[in-house]
Short mmCIF file of C-alpha atoms and ligand atoms in Angstrom, two decimals:
data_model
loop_
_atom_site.label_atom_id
_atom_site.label_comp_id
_atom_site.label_asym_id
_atom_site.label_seq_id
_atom_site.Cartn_x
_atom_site.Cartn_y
_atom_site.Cartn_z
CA UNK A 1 0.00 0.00 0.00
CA UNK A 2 1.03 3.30 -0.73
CA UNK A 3 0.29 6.21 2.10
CA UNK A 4 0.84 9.34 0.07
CA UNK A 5 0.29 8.23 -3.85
CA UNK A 6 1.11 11.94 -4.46
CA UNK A 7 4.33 12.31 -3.50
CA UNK A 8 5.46 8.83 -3.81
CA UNK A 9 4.91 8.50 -6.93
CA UNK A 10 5.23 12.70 -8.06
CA UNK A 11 7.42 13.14 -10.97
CA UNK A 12 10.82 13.72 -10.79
CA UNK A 13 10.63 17.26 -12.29
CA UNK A 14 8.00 18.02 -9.77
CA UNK A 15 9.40 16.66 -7.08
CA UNK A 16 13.04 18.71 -7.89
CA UNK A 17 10.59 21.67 -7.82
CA UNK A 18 9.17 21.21 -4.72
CA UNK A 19 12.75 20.66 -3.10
CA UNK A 20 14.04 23.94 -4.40
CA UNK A 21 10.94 25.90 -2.72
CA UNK A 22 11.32 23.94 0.40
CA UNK A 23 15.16 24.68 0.23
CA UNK A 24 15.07 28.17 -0.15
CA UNK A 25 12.91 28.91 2.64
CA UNK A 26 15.07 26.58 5.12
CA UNK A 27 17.90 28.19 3.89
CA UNK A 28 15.83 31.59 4.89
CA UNK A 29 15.11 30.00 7.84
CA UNK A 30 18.55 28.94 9.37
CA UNK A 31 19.91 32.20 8.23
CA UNK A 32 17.35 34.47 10.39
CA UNK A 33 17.45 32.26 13.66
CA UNK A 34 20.91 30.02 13.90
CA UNK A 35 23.86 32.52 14.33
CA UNK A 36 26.34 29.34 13.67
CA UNK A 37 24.56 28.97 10.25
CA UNK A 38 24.42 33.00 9.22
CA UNK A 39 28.59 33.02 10.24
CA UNK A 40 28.93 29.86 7.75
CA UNK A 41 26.99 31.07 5.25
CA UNK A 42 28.39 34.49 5.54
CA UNK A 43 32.49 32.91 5.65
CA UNK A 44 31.50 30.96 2.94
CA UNK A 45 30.18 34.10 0.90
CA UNK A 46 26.39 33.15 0.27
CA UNK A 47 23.83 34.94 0.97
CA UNK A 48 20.22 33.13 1.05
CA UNK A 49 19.01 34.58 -2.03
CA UNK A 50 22.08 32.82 -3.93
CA UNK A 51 20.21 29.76 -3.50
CA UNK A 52 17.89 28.85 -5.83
CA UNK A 53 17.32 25.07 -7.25
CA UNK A 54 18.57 21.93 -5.80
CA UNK A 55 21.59 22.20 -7.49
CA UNK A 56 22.82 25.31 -5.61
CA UNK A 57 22.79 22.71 -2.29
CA UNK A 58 26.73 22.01 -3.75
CA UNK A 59 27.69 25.70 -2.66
CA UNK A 60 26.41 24.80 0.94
CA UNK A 61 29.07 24.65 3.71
CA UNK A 62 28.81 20.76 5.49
CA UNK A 63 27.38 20.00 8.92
CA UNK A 64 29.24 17.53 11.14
CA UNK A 65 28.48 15.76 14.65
CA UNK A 66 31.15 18.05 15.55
CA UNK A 67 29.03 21.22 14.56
CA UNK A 68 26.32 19.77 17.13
CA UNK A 69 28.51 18.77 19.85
CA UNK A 70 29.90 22.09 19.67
CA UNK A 71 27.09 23.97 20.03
CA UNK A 72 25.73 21.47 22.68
CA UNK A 73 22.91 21.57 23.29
CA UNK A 74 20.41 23.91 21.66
CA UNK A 75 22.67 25.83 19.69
CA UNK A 76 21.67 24.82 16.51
CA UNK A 77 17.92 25.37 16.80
CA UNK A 78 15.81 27.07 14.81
CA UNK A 79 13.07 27.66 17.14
CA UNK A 80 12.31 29.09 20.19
CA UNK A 81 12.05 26.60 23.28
CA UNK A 82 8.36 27.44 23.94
CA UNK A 83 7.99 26.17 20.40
CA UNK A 84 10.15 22.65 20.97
CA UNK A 85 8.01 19.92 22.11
CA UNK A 86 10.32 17.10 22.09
CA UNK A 87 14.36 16.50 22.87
CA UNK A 88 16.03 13.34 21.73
CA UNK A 89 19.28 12.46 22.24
CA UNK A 90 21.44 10.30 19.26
CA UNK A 91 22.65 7.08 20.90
CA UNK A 92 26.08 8.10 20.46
CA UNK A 93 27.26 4.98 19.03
CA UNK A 94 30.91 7.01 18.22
CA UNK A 95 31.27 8.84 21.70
CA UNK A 96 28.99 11.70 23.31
CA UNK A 97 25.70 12.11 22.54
CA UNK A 98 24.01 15.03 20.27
CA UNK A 99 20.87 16.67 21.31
CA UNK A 100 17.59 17.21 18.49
CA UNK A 101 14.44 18.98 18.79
CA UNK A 102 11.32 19.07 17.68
CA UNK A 103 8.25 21.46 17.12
CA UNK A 104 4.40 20.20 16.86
CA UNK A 105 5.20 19.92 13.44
CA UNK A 106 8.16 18.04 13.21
CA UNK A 107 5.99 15.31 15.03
CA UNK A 108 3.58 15.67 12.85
CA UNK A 109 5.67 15.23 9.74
CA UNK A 110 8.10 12.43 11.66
CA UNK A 111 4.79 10.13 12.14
CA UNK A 112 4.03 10.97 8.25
CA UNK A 113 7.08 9.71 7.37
CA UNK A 114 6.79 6.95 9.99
CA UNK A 115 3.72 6.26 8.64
CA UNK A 116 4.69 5.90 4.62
CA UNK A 117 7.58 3.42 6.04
CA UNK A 118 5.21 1.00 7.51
CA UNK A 119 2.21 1.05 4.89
CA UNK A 120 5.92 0.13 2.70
CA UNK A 121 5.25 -3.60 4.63
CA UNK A 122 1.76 -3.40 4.46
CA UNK A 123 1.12 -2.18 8.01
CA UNK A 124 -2.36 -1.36 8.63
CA UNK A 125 -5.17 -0.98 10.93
CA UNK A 126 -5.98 -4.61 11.54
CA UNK A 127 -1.81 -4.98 12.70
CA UNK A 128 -0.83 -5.91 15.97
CA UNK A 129 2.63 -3.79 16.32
CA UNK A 130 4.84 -4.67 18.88
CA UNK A 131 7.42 -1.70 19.37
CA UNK A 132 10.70 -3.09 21.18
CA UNK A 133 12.78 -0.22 20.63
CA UNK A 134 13.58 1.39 23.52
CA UNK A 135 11.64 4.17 24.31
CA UNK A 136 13.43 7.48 25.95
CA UNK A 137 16.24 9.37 24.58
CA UNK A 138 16.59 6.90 21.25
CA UNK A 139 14.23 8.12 18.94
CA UNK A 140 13.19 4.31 17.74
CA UNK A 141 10.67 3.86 19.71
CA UNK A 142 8.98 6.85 19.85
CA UNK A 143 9.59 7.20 16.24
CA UNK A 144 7.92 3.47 15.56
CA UNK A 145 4.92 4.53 17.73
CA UNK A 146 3.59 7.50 16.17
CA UNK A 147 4.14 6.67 12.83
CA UNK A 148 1.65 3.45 13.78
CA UNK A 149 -0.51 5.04 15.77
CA UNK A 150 -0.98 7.40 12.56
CA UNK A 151 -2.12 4.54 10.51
CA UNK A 152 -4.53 3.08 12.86
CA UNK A 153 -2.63 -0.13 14.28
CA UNK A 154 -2.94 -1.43 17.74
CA UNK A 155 0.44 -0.50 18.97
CA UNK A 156 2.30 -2.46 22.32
CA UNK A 157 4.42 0.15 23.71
CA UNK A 158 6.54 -2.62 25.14
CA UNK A 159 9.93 -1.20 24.34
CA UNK A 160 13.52 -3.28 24.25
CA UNK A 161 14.29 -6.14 26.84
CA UNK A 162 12.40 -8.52 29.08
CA UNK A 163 12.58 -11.22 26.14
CA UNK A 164 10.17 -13.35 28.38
CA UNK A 165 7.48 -10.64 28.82
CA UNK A 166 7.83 -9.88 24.79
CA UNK A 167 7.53 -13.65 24.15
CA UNK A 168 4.68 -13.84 25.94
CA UNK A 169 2.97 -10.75 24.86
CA UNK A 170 3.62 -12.10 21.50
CA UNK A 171 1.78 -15.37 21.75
CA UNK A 172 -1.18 -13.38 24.39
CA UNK A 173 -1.76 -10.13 22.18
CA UNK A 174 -0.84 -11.73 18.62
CA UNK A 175 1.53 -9.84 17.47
CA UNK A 176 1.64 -9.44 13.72
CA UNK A 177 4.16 -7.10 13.45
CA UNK A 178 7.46 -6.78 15.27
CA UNK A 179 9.76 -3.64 14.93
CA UNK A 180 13.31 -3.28 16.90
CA UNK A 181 17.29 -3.97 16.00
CA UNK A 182 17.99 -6.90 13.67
CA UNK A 183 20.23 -8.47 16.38
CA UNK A 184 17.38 -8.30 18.76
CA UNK A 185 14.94 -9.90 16.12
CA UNK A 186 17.53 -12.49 16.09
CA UNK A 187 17.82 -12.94 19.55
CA UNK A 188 13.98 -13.30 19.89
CA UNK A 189 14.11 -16.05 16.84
CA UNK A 190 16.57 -17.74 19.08
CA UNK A 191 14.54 -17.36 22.27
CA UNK A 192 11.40 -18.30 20.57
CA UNK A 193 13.18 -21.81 19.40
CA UNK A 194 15.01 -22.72 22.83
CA UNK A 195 11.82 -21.71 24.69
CA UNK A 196 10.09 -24.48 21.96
CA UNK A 197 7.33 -22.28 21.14
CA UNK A 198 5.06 -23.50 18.16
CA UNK A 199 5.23 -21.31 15.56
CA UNK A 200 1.22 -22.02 14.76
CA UNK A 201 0.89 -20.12 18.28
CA UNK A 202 2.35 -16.47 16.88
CA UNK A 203 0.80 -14.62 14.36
CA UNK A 204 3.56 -12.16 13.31
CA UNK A 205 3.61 -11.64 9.34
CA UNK A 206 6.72 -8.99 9.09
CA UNK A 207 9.49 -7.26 11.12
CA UNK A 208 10.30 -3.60 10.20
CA UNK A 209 14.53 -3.84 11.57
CA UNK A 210 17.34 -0.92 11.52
CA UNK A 211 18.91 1.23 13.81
CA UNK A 212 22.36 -0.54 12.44
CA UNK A 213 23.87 -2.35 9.29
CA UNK A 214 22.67 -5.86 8.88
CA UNK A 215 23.74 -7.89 5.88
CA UNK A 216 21.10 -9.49 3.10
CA UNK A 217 22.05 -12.96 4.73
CA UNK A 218 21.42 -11.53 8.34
CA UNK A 219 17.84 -10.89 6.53
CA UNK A 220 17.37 -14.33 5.66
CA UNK A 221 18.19 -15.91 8.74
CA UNK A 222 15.89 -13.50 10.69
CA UNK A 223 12.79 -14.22 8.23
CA UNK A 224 13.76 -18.43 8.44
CA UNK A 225 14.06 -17.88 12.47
CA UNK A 226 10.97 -15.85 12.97
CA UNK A 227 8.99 -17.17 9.46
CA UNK A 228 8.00 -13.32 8.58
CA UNK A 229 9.44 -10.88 6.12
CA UNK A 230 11.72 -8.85 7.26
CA UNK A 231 12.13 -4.79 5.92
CA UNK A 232 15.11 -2.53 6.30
CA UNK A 233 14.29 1.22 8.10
CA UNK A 234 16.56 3.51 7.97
CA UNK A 235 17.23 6.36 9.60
CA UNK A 236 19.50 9.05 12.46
CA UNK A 237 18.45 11.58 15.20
CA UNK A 238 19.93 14.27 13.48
CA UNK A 239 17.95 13.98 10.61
CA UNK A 240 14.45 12.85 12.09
CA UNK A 241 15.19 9.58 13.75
CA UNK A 242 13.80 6.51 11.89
CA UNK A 243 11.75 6.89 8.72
CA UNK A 244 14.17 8.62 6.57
CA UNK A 245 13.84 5.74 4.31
CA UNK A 246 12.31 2.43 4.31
CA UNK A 247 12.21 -0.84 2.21
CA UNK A 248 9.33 -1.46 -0.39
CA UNK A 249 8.27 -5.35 -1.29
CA UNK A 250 10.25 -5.04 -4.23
CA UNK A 251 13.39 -5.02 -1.72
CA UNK A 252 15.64 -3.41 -3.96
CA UNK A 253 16.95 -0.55 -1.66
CA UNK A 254 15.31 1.82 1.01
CA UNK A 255 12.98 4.43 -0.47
CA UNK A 256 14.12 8.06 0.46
CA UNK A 257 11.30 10.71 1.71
CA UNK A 258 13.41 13.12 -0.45
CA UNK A 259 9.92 15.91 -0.10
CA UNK A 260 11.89 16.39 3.85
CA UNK A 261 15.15 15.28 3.44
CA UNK A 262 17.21 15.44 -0.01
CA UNK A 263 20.22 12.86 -0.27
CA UNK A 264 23.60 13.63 -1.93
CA UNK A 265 26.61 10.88 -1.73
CA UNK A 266 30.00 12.74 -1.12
CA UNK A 267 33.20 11.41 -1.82
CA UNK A 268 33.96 11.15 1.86
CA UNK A 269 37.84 12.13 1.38
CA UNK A 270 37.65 15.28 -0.75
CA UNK A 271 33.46 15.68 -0.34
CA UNK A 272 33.18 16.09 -4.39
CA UNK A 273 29.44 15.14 -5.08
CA UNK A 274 28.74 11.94 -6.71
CA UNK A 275 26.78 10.73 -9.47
CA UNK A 276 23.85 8.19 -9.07
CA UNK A 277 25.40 5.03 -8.56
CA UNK A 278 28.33 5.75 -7.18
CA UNK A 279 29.51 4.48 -3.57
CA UNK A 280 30.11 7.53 -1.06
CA UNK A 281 28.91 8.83 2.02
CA UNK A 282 25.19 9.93 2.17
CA UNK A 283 24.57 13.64 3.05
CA UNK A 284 21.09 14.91 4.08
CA UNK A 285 19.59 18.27 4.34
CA UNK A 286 16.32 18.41 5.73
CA UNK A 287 14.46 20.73 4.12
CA UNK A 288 10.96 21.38 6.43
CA UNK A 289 12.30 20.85 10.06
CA UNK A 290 11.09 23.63 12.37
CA UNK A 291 13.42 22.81 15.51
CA UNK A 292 16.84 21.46 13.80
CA UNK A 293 16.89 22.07 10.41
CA UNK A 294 20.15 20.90 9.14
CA UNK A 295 22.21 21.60 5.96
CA UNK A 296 24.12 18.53 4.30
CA UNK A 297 24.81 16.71 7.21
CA UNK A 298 27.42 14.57 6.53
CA UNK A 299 26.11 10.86 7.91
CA UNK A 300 29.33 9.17 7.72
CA UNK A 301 27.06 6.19 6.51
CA UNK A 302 28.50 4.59 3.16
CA UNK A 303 25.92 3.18 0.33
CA UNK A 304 24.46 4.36 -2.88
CA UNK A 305 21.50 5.77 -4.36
CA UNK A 306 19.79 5.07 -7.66
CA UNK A 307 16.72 6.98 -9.00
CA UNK A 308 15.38 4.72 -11.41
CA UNK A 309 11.49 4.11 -10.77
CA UNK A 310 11.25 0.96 -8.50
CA UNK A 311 8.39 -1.43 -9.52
CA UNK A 312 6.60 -0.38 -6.60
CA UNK A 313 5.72 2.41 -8.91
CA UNK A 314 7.27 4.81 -6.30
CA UNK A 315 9.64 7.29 -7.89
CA UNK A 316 11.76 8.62 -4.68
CA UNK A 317 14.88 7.76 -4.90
CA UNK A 318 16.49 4.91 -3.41
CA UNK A 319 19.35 4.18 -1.45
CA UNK A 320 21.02 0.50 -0.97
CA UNK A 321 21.16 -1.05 2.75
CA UNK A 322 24.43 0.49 4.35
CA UNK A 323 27.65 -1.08 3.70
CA UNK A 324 29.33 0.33 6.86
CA UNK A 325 30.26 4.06 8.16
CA UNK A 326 33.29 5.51 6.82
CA UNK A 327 34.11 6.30 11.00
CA UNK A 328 33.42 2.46 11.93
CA UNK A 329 35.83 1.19 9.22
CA UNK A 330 38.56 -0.63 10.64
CA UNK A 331 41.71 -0.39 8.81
CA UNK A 332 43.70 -3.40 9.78
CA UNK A 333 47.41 -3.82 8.03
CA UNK A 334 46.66 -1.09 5.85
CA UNK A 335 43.40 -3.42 4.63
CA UNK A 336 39.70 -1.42 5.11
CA UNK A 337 37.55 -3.69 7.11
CA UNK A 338 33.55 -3.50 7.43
CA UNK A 339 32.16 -5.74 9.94
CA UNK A 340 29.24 -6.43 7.90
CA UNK A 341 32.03 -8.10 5.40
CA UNK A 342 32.97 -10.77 8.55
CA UNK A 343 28.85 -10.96 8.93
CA UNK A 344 28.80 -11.72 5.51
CA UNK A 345 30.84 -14.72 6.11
CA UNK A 346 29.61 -16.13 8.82
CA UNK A 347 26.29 -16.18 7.51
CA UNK A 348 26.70 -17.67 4.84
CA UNK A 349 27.92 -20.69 6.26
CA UNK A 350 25.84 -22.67 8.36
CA UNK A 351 27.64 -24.14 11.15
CA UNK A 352 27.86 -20.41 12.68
CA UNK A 353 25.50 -18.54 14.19
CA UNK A 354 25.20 -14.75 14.14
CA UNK A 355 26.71 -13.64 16.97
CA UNK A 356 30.18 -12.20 16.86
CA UNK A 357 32.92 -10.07 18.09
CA UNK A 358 35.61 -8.70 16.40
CA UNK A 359 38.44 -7.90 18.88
CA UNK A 360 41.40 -5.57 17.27
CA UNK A 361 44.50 -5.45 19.08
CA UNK A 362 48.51 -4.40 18.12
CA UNK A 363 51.32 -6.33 18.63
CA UNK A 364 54.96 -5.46 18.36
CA UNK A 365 53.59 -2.99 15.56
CA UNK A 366 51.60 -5.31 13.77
CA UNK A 367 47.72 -5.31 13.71
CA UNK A 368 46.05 -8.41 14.89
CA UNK A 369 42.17 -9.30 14.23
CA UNK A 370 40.80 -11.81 16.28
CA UNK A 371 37.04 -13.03 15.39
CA UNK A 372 35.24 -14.80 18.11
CA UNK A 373 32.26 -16.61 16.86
CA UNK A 374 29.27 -18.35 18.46
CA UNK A 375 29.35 -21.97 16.41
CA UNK A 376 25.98 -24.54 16.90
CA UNK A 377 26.36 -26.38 19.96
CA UNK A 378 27.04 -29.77 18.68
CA UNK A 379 30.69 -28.82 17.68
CA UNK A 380 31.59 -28.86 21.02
CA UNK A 381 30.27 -32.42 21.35
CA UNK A 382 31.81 -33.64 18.41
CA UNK A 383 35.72 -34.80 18.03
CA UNK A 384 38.12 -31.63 18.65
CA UNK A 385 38.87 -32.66 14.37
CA UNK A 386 35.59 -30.84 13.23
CA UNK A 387 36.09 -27.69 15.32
CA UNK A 388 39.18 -27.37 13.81
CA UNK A 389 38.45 -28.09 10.43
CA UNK A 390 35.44 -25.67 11.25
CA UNK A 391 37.70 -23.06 12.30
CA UNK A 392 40.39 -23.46 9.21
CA UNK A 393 37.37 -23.31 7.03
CA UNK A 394 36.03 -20.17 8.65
CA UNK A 395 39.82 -18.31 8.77
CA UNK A 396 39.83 -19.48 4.63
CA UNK A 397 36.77 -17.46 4.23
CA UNK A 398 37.47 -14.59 5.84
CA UNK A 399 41.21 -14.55 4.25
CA UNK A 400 39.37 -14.63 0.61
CA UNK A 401 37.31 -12.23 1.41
CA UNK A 402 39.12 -9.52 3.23
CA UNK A 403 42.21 -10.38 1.89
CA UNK A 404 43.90 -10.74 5.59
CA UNK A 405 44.25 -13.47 7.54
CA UNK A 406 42.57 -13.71 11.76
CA UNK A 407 42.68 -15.44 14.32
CA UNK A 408 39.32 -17.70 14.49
CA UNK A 409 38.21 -18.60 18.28
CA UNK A 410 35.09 -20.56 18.26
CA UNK A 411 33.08 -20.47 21.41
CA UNK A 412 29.64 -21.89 22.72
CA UNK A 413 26.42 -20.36 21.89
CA UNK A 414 25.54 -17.66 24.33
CA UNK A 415 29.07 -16.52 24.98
CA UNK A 416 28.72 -13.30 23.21
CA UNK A 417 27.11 -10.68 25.27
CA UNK A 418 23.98 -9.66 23.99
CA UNK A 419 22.24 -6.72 23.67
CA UNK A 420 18.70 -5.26 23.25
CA UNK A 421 20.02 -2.36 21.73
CA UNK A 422 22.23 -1.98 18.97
CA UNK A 423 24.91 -4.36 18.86
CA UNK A 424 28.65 -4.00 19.93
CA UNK A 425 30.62 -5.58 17.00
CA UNK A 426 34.13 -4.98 17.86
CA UNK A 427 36.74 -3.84 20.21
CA UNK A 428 39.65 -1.92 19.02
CA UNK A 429 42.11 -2.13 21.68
CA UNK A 430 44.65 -0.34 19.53
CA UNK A 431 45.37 3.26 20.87
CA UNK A 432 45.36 4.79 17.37
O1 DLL B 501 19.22 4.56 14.90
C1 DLL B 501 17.25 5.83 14.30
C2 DLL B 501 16.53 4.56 13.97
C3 DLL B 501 15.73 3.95 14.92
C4 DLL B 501 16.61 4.03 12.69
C5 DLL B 501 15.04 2.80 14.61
C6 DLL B 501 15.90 2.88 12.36
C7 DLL B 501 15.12 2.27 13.33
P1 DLL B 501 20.68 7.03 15.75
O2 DLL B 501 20.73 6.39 17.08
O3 DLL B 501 20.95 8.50 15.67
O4 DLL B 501 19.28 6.83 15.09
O5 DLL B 501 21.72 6.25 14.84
C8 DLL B 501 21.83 6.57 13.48
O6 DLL B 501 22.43 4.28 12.95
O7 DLL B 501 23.69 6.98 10.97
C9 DLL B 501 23.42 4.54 10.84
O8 DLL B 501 24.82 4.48 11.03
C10 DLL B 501 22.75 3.56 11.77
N1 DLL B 501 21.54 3.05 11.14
C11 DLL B 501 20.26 3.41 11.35
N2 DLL B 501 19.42 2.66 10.59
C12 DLL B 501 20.20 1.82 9.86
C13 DLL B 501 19.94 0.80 8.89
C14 DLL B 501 18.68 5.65 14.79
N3 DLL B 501 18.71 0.45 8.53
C15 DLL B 501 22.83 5.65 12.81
N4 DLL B 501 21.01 0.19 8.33
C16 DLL B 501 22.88 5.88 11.31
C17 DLL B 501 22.26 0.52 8.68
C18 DLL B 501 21.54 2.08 10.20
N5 DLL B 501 22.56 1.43 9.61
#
């Protein structure tokens, strides 16, 4: 189902038209009421009235998570503070947190966005969601809520943790519809099997996952775990929170709401603007936030966008899942290292399960990876032979595929510490 035909499906030409006019007056907007903005603007030599079509966004100075940490914490509003009704805080997954805001409106237009993401997986009145994102400073799951409230579904507040009261008010309230972080849908799959719960006694039909990267064979062993289709959302506080872009049926990228916020991909190194297609980091500037309107934030998120019209018969553009961030890279001998690549891996072969730690460490000036990964618990059963053969198959895999060689330590399921949240993939004990 599609929640606003109009602008989902508007031309392109009218769509790059109603950008511009939105631009312009955010551009009007930072330059009367953020004094960081005017001074970059005015350093920068543009006055507001230099900016006319989407294409002018290229003479725009950059935003950073510096720029908001700096001005911590209102600095960078727009609005007066009688006018914010909301504050957020980012989840500071690289170091201290940033502060957002929001105005009446911005609510309004999050759970409009919100609300186009989950009609994208066919979320509707007769659903059953069950929100376990936490709810507080993160923005998921009062992001998640609104937007479903919006369309009409029966929403269970229930927010992240207490896997025995969620598995419970899965199988009491029938959940059909389960949103919260890939490695928590995964960890619920897992619970749901040990606890030997028939699947004939759920009724969930699709998960709605993001918050972090998860790989296309993550995807598939979340949907075989938890027999539902699962759909990428994607989005960051700065920007709105979740529902900057979501996953049609077609699954062939993440749909960008491009009438708020209008993606560019940067060349991250020398932040030249690339063409359709082209790998980079994705930039957003949001172009009808009240509280924190910001101009090309730089995400540090890596992927790439493609406007062709998607089957779906939207025509916003579309941006693959995210490969990694260009800040979360690890560069190991000199080699650039995604976590998502080791995922990858692991996933694809079937004696491991997906939980795993990547633990980065120096020695006498050399860079060592060590992977620590959760294997199925017969292995450890079986003659010491397989796990080996296990392991030399696993360090094989990873060597073809990163192109460096690690240290493989298999350990028993449920070594790995979970979490409800996002997931901690590695530890870099190098000081670099
Ligand atoms: O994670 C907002 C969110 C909540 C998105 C619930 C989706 C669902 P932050 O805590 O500010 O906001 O973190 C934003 O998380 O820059 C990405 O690096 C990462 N991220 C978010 N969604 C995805 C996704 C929320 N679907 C940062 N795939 C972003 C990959 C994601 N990474």
């Amino acid at each position: 189902m599609i929640w606003n035909q109009h602008i989902e499906c508007m031309s392109r030409e009218a769509m790059r038209s109603l950008q511009a006019q939105r631009l312009r007056e955010t551009v009007n907007r930072i330059h009367t009421h953020v004094p960081f903005y005017r001074q970059q603007l005015q350093q920068a030599g543009i006055r507001p009235e230099d900016i006319k079509t989407v294409d002018d966004l290229q003479h725009l100075p950059f935003t950073t998570k510096l720029d908001l940490r700096d001005n911590y914490p209102f600095g960078l509003f727009a609005a007066p503070q009688q006018d914010v009704v909301r504050l957020h805080a980012s989840s500071g997954t690289t170091g201290k947190s940033t502060v957002v805001g929001y105005t009446h409106n911005d609510i309004l237009m999050w759970s409009e966005v919100v609300a186009r993401s989950l009609a994208m997986a066919d979320v509707n009145r007769n659903d059953i969601i069950q929100v376990a994102y936490g709810y507080g400073l993160f923005t998921g799951g009062l992001g998640l809520h609104y937007g479903a409230e919006k369309i009409g579904a029966s929403v269970i507040p229930i927010s992240v943790g207490n896997t025995k009261k969620q598995l419970q008010l899965m199988q009491d309230f029938g959940s059909t519809i389960l949103t919260c972080t890939p490695s928590y849908a995964s960890f619920l799959g897992e619970a749901i099997r040990e606890a030997g719960i028939e699947r004939t006694r759920l009724r969930l039909r699709a998960g709605i996952f993001g918050a972090e990267p998860w790989t296309a064979e993550m995807r598939k062993e979340i949907e075989e775990l938890l027999a539902i289709q699962a759909f990428d959302i994607y989005g960051l506080s700065e920007v709105i929170g979740p529902g900057v872009s979501m996953e049609c049926p077609m699954q062939n990228g993440l749909h960008v709401f491009e009438d708020h916020f209008i993606p560019e991909i940067i060349d991250p190194d020398t932040c030249e603007v690339l063409p359709y297609g082209e790998l980079g980091e994705l930039v957003f500037t949001s172009v009808t936030k009240e509280a924190l309107p910001l101009i090309r934030y730089r995400t540090r998120d890596l992927t790439r966008l493609h406007a062709d019209v998607c089957e779906c018969g939207r025509t916003l553009v579309r941006m693959e899942k995210c490969v990694g961030r260009s800040d979360d890279m690890l560069i190991i001998r000199g080699v650039n290292v995604f976590p998502s690549q080791v995922e990858s891996v692991l996933m694809e072969m079937n004696e491991t399960k997906p939980h795993y730690l990547l633990i980065v460490d120096r020695e006498h000036n050399l860079d060592t990876l060590e992977i620590q990964v959760e294997v199925e618990d017969q292995f450890f059963s079986d003659e010491v032979g397989e796990l080996e053969a296990l392991q030399q198959r696993i360090h094989q895999n990873i060597q073809s595929m990163l192109g460096i060689s690690a240290r493989i330590k298999l350990v028993e399921p449920r070594t790995i510490e979970r979490s409800a949240g996002k997931a901690q993939r590695v530890i870099d004990n190098r000081k670099l």
